[in-house]
PDB file of C-alpha atoms in Angstrom:
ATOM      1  CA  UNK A1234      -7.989-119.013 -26.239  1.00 88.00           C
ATOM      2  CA  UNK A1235     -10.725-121.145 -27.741  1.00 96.00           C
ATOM      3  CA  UNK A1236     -12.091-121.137 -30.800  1.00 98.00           C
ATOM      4  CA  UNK A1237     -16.048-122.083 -31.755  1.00 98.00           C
ATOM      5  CA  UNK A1238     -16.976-122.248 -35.210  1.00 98.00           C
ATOM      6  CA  UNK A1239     -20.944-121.758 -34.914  1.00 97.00           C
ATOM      7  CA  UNK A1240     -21.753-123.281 -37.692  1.00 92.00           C
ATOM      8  CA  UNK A1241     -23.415-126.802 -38.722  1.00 87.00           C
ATOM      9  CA  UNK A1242     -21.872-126.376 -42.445  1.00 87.00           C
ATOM     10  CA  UNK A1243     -20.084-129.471 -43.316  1.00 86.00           C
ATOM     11  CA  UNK A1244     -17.762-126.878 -45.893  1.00 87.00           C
ATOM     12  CA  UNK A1245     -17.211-124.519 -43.570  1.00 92.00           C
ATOM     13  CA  UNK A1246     -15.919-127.018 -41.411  1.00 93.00           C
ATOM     14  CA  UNK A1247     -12.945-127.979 -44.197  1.00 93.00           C
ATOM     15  CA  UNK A1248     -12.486-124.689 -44.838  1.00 94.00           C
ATOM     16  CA  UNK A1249     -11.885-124.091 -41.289  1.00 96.00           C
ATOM     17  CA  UNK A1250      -9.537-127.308 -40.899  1.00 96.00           C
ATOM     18  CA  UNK A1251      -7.580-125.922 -43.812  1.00 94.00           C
ATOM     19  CA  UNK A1252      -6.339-123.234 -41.290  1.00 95.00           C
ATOM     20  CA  UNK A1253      -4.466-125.649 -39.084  1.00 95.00           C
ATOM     21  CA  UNK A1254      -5.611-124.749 -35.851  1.00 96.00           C
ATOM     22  CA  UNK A1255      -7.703-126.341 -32.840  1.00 97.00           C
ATOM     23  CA  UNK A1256     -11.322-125.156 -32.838  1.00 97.00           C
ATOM     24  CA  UNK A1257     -14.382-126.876 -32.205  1.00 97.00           C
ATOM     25  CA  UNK A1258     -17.904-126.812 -33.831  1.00 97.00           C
ATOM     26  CA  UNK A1259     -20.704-125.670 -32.041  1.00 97.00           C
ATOM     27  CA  UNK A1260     -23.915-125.122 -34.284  1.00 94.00           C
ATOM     28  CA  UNK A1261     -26.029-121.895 -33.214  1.00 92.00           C
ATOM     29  CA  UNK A1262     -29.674-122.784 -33.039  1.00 89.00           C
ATOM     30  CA  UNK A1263     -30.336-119.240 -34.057  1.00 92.00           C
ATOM     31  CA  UNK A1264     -33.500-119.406 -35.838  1.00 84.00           C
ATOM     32  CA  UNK A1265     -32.744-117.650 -39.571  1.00 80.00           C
ATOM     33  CA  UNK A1266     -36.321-117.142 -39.967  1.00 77.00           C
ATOM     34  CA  UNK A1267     -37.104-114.803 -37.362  1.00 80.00           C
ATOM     35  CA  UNK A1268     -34.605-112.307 -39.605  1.00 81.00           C
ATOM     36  CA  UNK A1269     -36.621-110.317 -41.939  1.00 83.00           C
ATOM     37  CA  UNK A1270     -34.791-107.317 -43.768  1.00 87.00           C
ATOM     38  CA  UNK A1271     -34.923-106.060 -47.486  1.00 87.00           C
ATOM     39  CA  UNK A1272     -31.828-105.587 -47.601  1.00 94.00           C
ATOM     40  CA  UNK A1273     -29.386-108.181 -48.694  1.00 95.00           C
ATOM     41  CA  UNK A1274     -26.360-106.724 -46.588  1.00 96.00           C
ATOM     42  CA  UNK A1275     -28.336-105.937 -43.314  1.00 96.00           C
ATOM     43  CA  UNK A1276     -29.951-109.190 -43.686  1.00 95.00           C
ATOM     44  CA  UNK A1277     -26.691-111.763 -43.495  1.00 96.00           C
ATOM     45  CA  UNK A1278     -25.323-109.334 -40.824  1.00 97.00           C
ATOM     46  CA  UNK A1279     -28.235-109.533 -38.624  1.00 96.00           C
ATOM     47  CA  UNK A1280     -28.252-113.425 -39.085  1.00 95.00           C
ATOM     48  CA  UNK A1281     -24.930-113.887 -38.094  1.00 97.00           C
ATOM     49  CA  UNK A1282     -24.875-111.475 -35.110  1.00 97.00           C
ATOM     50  CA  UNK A1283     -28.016-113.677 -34.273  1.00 96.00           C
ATOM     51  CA  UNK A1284     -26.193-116.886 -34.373  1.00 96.00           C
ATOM     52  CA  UNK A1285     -23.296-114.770 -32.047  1.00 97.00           C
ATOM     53  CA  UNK A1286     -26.129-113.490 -29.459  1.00 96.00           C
ATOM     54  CA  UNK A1287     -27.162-117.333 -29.067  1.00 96.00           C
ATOM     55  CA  UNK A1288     -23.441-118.520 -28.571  1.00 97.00           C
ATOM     56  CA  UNK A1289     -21.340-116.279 -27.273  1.00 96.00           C
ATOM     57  CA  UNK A1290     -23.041-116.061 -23.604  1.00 96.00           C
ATOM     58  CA  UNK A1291     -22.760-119.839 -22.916  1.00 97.00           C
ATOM     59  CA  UNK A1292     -18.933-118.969 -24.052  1.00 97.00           C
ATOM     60  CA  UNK A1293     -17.799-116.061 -22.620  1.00 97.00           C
ATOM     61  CA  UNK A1294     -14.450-117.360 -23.226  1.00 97.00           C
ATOM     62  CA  UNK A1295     -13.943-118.297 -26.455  1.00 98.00           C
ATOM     63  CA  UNK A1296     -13.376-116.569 -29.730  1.00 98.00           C
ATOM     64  CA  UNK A1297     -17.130-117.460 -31.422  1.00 98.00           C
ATOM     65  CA  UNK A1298     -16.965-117.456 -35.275  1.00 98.00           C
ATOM     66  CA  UNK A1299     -20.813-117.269 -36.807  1.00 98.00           C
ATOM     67  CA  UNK A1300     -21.430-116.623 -40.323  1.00 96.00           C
ATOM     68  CA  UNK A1301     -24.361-116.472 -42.795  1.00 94.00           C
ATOM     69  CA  UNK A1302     -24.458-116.064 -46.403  1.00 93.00           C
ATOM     70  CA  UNK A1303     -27.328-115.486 -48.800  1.00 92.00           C
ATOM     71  CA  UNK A1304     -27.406-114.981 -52.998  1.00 94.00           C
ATOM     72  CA  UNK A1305     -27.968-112.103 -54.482  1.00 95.00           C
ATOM     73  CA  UNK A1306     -29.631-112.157 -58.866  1.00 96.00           C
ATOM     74  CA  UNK A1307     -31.719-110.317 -61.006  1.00 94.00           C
ATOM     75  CA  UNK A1308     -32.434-107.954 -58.189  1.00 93.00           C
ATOM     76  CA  UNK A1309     -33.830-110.497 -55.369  1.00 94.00           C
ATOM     77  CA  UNK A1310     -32.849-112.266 -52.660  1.00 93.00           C
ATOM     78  CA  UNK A1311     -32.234-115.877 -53.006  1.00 92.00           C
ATOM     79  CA  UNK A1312     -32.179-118.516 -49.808  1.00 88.00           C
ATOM     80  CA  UNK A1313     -32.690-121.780 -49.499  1.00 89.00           C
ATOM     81  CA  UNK A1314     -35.547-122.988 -51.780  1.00 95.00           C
ATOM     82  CA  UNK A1315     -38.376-124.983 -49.955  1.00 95.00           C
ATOM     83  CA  UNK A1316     -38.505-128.052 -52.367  1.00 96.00           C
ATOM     84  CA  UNK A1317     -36.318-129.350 -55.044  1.00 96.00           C
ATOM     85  CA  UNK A1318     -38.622-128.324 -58.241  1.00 97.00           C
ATOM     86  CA  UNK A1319     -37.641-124.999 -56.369  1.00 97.00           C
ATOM     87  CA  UNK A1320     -34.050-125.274 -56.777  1.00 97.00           C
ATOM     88  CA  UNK A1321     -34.436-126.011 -60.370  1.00 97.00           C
ATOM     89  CA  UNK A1322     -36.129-123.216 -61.245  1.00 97.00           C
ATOM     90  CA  UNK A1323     -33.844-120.799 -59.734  1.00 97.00           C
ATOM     91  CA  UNK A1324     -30.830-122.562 -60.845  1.00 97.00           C
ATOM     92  CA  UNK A1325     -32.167-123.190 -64.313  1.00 97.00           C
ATOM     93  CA  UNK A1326     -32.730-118.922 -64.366  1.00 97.00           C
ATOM     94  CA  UNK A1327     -28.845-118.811 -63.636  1.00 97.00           C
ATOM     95  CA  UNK A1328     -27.437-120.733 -66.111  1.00 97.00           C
ATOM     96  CA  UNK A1329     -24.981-119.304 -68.120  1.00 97.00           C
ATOM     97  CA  UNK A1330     -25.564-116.073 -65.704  1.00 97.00           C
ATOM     98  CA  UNK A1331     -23.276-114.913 -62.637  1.00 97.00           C
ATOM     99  CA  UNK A1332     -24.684-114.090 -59.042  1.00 95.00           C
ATOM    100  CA  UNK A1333     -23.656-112.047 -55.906  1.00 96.00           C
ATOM    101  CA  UNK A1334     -22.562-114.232 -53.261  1.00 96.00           C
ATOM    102  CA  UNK A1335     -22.737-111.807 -49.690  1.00 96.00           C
ATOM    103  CA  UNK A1336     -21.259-113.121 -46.757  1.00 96.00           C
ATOM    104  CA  UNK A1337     -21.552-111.506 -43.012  1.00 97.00           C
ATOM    105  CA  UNK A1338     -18.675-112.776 -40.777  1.00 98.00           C
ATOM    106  CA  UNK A1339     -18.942-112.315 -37.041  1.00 98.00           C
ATOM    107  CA  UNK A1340     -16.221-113.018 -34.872  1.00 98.00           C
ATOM    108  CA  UNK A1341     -17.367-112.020 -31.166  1.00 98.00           C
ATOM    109  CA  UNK A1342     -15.748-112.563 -27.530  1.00 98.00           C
ATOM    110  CA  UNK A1343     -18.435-112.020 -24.874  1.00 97.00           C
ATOM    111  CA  UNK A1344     -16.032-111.759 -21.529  1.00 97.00           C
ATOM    112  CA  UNK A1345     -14.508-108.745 -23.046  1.00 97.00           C
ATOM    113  CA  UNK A1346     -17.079-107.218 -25.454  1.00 97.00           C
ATOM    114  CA  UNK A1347     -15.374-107.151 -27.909  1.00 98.00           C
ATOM    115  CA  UNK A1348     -17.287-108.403 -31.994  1.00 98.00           C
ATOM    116  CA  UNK A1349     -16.184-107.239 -35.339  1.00 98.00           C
ATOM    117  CA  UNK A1350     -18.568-107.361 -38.120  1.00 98.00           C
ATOM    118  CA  UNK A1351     -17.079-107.986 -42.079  1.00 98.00           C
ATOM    119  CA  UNK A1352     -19.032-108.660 -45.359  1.00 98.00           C
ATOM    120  CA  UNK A1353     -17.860-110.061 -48.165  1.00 97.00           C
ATOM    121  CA  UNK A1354     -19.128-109.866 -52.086  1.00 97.00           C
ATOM    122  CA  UNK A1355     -17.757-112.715 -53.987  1.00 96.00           C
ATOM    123  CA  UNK A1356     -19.460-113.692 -57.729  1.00 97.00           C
ATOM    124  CA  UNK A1357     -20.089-117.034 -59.069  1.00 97.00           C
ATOM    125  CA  UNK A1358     -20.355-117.613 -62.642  1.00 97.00           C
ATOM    126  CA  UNK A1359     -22.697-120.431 -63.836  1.00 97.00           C
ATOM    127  CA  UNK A1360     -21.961-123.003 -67.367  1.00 97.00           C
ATOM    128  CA  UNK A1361     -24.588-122.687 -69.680  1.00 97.00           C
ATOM    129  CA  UNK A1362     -26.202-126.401 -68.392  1.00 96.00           C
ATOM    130  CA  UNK A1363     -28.460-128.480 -68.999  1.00 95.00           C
ATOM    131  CA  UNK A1364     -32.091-129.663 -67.385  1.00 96.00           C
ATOM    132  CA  UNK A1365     -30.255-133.145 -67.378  1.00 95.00           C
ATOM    133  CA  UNK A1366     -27.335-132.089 -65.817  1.00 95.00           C
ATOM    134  CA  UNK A1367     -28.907-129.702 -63.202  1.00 96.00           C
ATOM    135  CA  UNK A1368     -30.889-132.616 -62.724  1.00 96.00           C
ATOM    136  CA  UNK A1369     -28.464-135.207 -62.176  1.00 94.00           C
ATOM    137  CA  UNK A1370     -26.472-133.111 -59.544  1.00 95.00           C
ATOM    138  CA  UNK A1371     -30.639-132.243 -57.523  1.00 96.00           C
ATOM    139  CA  UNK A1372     -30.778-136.242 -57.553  1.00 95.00           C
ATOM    140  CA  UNK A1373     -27.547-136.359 -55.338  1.00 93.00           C
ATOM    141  CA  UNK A1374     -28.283-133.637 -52.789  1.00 93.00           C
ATOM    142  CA  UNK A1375     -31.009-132.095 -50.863  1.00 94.00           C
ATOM    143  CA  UNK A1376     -30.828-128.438 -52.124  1.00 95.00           C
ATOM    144  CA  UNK A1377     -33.331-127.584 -49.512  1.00 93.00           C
ATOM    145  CA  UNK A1378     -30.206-127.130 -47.189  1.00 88.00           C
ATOM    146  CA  UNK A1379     -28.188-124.769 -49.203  1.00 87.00           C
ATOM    147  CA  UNK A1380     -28.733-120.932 -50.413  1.00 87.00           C
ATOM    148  CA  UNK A1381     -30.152-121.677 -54.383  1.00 93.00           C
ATOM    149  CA  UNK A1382     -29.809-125.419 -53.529  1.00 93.00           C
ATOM    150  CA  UNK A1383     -26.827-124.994 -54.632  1.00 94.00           C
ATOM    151  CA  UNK A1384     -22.786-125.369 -52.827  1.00 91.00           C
ATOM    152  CA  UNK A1385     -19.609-125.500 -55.141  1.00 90.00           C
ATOM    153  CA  UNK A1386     -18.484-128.917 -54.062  1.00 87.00           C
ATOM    154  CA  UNK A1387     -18.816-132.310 -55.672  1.00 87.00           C
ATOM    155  CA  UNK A1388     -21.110-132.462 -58.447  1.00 89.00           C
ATOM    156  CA  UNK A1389     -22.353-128.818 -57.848  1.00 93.00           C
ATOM    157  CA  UNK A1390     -18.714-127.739 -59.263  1.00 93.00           C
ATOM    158  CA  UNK A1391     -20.117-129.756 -62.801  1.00 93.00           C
ATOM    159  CA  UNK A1392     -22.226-126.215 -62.669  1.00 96.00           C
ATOM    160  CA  UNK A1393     -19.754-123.572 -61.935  1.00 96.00           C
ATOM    161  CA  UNK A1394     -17.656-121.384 -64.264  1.00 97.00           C
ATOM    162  CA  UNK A1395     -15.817-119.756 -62.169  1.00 96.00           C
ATOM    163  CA  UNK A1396     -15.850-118.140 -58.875  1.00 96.00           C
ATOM    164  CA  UNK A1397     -14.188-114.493 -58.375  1.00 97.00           C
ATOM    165  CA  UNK A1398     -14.107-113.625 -54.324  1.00 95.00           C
ATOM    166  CA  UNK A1399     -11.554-113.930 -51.324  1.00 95.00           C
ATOM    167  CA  UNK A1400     -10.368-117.655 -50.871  1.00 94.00           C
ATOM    168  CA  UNK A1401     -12.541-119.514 -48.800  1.00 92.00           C
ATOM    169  CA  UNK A1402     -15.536-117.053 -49.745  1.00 93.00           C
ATOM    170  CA  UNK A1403     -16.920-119.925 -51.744  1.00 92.00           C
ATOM    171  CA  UNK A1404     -17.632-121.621 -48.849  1.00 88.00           C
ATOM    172  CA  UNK A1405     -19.004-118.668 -46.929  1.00 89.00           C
ATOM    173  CA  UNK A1406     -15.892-118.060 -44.721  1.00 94.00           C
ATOM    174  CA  UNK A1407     -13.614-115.862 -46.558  1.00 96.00           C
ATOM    175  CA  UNK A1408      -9.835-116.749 -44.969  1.00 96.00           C
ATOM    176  CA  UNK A1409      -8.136-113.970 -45.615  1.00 97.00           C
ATOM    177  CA  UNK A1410     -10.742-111.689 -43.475  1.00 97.00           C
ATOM    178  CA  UNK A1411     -10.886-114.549 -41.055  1.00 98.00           C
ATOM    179  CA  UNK A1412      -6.986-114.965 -40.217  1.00 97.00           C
ATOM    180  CA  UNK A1413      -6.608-111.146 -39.958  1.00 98.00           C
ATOM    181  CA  UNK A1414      -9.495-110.986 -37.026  1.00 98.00           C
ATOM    182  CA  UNK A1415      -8.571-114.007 -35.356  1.00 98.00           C
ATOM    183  CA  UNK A1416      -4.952-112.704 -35.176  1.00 97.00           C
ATOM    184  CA  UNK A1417      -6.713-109.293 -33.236  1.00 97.00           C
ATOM    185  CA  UNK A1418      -8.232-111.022 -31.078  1.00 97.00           C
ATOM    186  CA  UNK A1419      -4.648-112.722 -30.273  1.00 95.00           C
ATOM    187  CA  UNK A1420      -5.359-116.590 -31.563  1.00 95.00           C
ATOM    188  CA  UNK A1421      -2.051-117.275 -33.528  1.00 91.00           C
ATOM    189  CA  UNK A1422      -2.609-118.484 -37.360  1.00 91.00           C
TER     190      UNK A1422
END
């Protein structure tokens, strides 16, 4: 059976790979937007299952993986930040601070109906950094793409530390969750 991964994420992706087994990537244009709830939990679910409702018609076939993740501190909900000054000012409020990383994984298969829904809560705890180093690592990225402008790879890891959450939750697609669904829908991993 085939496998989409409907996502555009280049670490999802290598998280994915890490599994071992053929899938294919196949971005949802599911437009996050549109999703409006208050609610951090209802709000990643209803993105991903968005992302699945795009997909999973034009591949009735296929095991369709969509996922979206979203930062929860202080109390609010945290996206992607519309500039860079943006990013710095919510990272800059998290330094030295943890935050609630949620995480809605869809897996759906349209011919037979069948979609299971699973969230995930990880935590990442952020170094006590500096304006110079949160500003080197903004000057090699474009944090506009990535919940807090942030992703704990390359230089963003000079920020982290430590993360507490399923592996492969840090890259919003937590593995052990992941190989226990795939394996009912009957993909071997």
């Amino acid at each position: 059976m085939e496998i989409i991964l409907g996502s555009a994420s280049r670490l999802r992706l290598k998280t994915m790979e890490s599994l071992g087994i053929p899938f294919r990537v196949v971005p949802s244009h599911f437009d996050e937007e549109q999703t409006k709830k208050e609610d951090i939990e209802e709000l990643v679910v209803a993105t991903a299952k968005g992302k699945a409702d795009v997909l999973a018609p034009m591949y009735p076939d296929a095991i369709i993986i969509t996922v979206d993740s979203n930062n929860f501190f202080d109390g609010k909900i945290y996206g992607k930040p519309t500039s860079c000054e943006q990013a710095k000012e919510w990272l800059m409020s998290m330094a030295g601070k943890s935050q609630e990383f949620y995480t809605a994984l869809v897996l759906t298969h349209f011919a037979t109906g069948k979609q299971t829904i699973d969230v995930n809560i990880s935590r990442f705890f952020f170094k006590s950094f500096s304006e110079e180093i949160l500003d080197a690592y903004l000057a090699q990225v474009d944090p506009t793409t990535m919940a807090i402008g942030w992703a704990p790879a390359g230089l963003g890891l000079t920020l982290l530390e430590r993360f507490e959450g399923e592996p492969g939750a840090d890259t919003a697609l937590p593995l052990v969750t992941l190989k226990k669904r795939l394996r009912e829908f009957g993909a071997e991993v």
